[in-house]
Tab-separated table of C-alpha atoms in Angstrom:
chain	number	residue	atom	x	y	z
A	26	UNK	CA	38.998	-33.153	-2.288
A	27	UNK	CA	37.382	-35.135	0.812
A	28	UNK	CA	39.687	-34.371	3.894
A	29	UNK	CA	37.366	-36.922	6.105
A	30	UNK	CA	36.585	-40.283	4.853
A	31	UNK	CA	34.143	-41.890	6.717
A	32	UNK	CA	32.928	-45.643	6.722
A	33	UNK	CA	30.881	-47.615	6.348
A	34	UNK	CA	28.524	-45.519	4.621
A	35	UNK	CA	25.828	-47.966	6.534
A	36	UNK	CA	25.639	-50.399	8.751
A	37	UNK	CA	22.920	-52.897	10.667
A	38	UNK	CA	23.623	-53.707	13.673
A	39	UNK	CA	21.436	-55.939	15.860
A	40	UNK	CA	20.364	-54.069	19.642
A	41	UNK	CA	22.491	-54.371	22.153
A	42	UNK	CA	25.491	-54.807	19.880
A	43	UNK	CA	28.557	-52.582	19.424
A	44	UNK	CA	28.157	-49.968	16.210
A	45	UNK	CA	31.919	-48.631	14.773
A	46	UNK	CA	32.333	-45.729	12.110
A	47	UNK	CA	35.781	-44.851	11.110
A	48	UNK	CA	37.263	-42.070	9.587
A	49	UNK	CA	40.383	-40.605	8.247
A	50	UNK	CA	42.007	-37.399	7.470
A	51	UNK	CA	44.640	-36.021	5.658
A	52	UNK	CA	44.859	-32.365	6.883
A	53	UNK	CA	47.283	-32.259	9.701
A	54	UNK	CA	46.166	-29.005	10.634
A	55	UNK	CA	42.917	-30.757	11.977
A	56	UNK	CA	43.048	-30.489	15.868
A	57	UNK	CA	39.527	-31.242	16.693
A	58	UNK	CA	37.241	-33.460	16.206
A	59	UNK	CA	33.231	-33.924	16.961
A	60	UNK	CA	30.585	-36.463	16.179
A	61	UNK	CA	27.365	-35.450	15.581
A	62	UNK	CA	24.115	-37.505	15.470
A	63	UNK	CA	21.428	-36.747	12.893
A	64	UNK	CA	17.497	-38.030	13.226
A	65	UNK	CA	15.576	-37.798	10.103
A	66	UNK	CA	14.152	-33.739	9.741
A	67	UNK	CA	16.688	-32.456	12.201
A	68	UNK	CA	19.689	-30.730	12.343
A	69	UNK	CA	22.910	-32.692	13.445
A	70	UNK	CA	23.427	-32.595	16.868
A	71	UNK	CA	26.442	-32.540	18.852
A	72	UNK	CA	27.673	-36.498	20.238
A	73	UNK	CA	30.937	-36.071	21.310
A	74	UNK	CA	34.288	-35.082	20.798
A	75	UNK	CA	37.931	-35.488	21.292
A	76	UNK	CA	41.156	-33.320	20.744
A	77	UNK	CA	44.627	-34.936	19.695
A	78	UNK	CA	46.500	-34.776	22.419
A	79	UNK	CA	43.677	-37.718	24.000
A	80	UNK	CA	43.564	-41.249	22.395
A	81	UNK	CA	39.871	-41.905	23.762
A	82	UNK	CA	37.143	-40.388	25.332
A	83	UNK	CA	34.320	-42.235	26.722
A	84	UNK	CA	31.012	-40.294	27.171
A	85	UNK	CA	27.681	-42.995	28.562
A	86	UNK	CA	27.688	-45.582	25.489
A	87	UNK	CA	29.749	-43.534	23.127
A	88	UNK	CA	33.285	-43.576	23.258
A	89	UNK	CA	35.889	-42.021	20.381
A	90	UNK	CA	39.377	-43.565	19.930
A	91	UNK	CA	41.588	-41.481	17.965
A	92	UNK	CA	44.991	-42.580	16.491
A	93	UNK	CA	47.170	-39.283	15.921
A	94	UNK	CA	49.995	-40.787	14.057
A	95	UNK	CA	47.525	-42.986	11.326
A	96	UNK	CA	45.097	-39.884	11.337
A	97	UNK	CA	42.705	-42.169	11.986
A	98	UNK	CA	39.557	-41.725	14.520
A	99	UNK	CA	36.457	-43.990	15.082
A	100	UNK	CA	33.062	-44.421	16.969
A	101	UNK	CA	32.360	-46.988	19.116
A	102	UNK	CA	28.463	-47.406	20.279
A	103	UNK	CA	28.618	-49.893	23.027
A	104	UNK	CA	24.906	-52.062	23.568
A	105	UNK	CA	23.163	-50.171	20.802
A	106	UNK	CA	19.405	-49.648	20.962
A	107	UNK	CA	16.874	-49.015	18.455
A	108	UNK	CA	16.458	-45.387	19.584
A	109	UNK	CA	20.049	-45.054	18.432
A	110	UNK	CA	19.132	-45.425	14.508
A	111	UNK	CA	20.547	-42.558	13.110
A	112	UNK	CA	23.094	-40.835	10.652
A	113	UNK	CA	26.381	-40.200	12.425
A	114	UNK	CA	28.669	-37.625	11.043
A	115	UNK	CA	32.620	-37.473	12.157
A	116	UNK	CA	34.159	-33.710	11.636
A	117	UNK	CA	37.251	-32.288	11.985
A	118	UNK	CA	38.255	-28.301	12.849
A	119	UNK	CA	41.506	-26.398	12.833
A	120	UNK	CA	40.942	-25.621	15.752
A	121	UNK	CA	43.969	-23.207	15.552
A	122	UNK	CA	42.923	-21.516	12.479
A	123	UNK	CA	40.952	-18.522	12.813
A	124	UNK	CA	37.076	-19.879	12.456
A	125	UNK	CA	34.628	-22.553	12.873
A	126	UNK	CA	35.007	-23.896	9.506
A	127	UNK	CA	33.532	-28.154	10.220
A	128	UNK	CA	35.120	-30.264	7.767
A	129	UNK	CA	32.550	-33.306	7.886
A	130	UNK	CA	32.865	-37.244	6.516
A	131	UNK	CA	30.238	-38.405	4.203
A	132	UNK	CA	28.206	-39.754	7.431
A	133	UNK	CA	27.050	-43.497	8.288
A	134	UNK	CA	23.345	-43.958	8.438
A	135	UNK	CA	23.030	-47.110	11.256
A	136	UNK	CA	20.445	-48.914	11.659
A	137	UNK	CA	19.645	-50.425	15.372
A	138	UNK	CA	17.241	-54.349	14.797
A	139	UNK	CA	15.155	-55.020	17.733
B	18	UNK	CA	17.658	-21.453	26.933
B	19	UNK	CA	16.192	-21.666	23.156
B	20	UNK	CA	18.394	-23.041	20.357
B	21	UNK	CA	19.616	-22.108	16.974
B	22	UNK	CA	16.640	-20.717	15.060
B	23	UNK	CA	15.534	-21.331	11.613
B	24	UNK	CA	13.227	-19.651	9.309
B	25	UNK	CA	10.929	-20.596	6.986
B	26	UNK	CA	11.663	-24.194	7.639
B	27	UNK	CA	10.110	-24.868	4.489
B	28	UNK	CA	10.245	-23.244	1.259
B	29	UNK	CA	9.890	-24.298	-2.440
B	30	UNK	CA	11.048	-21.326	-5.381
B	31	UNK	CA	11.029	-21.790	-8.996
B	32	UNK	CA	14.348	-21.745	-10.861
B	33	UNK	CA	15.937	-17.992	-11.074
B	34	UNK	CA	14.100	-16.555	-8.026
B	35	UNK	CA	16.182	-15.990	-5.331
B	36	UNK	CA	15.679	-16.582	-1.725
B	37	UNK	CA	16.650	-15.224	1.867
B	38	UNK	CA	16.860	-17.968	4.713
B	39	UNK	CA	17.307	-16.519	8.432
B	40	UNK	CA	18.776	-17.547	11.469
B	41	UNK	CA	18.912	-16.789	15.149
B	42	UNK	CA	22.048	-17.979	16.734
B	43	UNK	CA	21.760	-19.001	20.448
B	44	UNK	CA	21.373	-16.047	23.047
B	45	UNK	CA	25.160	-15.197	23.775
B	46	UNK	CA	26.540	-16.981	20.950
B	47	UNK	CA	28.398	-14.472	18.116
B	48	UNK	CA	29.295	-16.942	15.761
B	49	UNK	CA	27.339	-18.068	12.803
B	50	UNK	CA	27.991	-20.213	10.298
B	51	UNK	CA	25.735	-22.073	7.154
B	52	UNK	CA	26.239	-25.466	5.448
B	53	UNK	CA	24.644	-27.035	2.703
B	54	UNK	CA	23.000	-30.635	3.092
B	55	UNK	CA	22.496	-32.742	-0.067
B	56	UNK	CA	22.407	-36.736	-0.336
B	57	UNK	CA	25.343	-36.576	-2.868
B	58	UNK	CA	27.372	-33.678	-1.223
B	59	UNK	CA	26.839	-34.401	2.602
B	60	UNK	CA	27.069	-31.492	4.770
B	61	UNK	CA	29.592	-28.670	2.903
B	62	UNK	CA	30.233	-25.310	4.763
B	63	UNK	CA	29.411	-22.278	2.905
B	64	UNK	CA	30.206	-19.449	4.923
B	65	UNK	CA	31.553	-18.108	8.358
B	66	UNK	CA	30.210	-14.606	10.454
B	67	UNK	CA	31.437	-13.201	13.683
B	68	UNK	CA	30.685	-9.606	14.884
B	69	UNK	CA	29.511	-9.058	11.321
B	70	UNK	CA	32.220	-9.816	9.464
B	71	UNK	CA	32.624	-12.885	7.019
B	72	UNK	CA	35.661	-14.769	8.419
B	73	UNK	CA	35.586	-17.633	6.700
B	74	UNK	CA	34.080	-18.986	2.427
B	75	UNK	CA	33.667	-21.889	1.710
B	76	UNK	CA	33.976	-23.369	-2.275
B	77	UNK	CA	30.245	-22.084	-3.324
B	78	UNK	CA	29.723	-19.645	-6.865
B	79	UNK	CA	28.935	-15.664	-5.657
B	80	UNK	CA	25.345	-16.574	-5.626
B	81	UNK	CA	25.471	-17.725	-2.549
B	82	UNK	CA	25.871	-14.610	0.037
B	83	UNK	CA	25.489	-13.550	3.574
B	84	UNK	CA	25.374	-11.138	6.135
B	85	UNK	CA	25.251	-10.953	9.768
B	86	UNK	CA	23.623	-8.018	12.139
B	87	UNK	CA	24.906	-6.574	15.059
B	88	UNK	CA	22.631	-8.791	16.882
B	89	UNK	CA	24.384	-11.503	15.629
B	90	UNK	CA	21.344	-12.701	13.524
B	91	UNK	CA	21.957	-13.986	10.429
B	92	UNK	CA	20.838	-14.193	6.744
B	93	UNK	CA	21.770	-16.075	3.681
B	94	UNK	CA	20.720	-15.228	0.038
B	95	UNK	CA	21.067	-17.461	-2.730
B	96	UNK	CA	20.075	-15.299	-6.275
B	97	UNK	CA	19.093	-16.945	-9.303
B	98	UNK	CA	18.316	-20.248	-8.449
B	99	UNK	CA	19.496	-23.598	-10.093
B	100	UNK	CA	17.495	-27.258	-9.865
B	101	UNK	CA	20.998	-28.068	-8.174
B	102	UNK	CA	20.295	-25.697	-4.664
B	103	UNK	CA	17.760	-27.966	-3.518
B	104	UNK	CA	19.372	-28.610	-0.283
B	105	UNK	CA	18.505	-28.233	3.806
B	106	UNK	CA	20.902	-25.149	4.612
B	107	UNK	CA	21.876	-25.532	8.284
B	108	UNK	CA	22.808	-22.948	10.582
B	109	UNK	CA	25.150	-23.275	13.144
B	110	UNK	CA	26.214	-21.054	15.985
B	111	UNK	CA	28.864	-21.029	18.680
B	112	UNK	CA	30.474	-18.637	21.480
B	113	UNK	CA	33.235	-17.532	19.362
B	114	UNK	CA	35.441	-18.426	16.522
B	115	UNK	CA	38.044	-20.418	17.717
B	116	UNK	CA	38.513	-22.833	21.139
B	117	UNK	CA	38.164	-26.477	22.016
B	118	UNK	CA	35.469	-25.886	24.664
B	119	UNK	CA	33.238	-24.200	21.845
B	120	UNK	CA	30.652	-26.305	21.120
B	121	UNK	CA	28.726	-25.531	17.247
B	122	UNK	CA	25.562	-26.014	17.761
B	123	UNK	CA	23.150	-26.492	14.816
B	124	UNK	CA	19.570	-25.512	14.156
B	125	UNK	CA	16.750	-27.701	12.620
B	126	UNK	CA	17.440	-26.330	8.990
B	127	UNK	CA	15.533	-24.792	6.055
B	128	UNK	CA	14.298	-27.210	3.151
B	129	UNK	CA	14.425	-25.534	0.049
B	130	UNK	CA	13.064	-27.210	-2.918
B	131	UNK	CA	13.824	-25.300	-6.064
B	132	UNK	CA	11.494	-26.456	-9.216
């Protein structure tokens, strides 16, 4: 069962235009949830992240709007650059749940043109 | 301040060998957790430690195992390997269990290639 969709599963986006992943989930007992940004031979790394009670969070060029009643939560990467070609991964945690258990979507690779 | 530590970040193993990946959480940080990486699985959590004691499983057969020492350092063992556990296993580390202002960090991963 995948509790976090997540699309596109790719997109190209030309630099200095906006990139935007969405995802979904169905577990209501999600009450947190990070992006993380993985390069090619690295482990994913930490973006950002919001909590429910917060409809967006804005952090540089990366903002998150979340949408508590759809269960619906996206990324927004404002005047993308090359450098920001990458595989994005949304996540979700039950935060009140005992444990760090990340529930992750199937991740976006994006692709920045020069 | 050095980040979540992998070792070998590299490995290949033949099919029913077994293998023992390691991993150094951040200094400070008690909580240590492993995923699984594969192109048609994504990232899938396998297992949960904190002050040595598996808190949380995640849906993988009993070949997959754990443990973690009182120095929070951590090992996972996967016994008789399959073509199928040819994955980066990631290792992730935080300041506790639970709590919105705790970050999971992740380390670079171990490759294993099983043939």
């Amino acid at each position: 069962q995948q509790q976090v969709k997540q699309s596109p599963q790719s997109l190209i986006v030309q630099k200095g235009g906006i990139s935007i992943i969405n995802c979904a989930y169905e577990n209501t007992a999600f009450d947190y949830f990070p992006w993380y940004q993985q390069f090619p031979g690295k482990g994913p790394a930490l973006l950002i992240a919001i909590r429910p009670d917060v409809s967006e969070k804005k952090e540089g060029r990366f903002t998150i709007s979340f949408n508590k009643s759809a269960k619906q939560f996206s990324l927004h990467i404002m005047d993308s650059q090359p450098g920001d070609s990458a595989t994005y991964f949304c996540a979700a945690l039950p935060i009140k749940a005992a444990g760090n258990k990340l529930t992750f979507g199937g991740g976006t690779r994006v692709l920045v043109k020069p | 301040k050095a980040g979540v530590t992998q070792t070998p970040r590299y490995l290949i193993k033949t099919r029913g060998q077994q293998v023992t990946l390691s991993c150094s959480p951040i200094s400070g940080h008690r909580s240590v957790s492993w995923y699984q990486q594969t192109p048609g699985q994504g990232l899938q959590f396998l297992f949960e430690y904190f002050s040595e004691t598996q808190r949380n499983k995640g849906n993988f057969p009993g070949r997959f195992s754990g443990r973690q020492f009182s120095n929070s350092r951590s090992e996972m063992n996967v016994s008789t390997l399959e073509l199928g556990d040819s994955a980066l296993y990631l290792c992730a580390s935080s300041l506790a269990p639970r709590g919105y202002g705790n970050t999971i960090y992740f380390g670079e991963g171990s490759w294993l290639t099983v043939v």
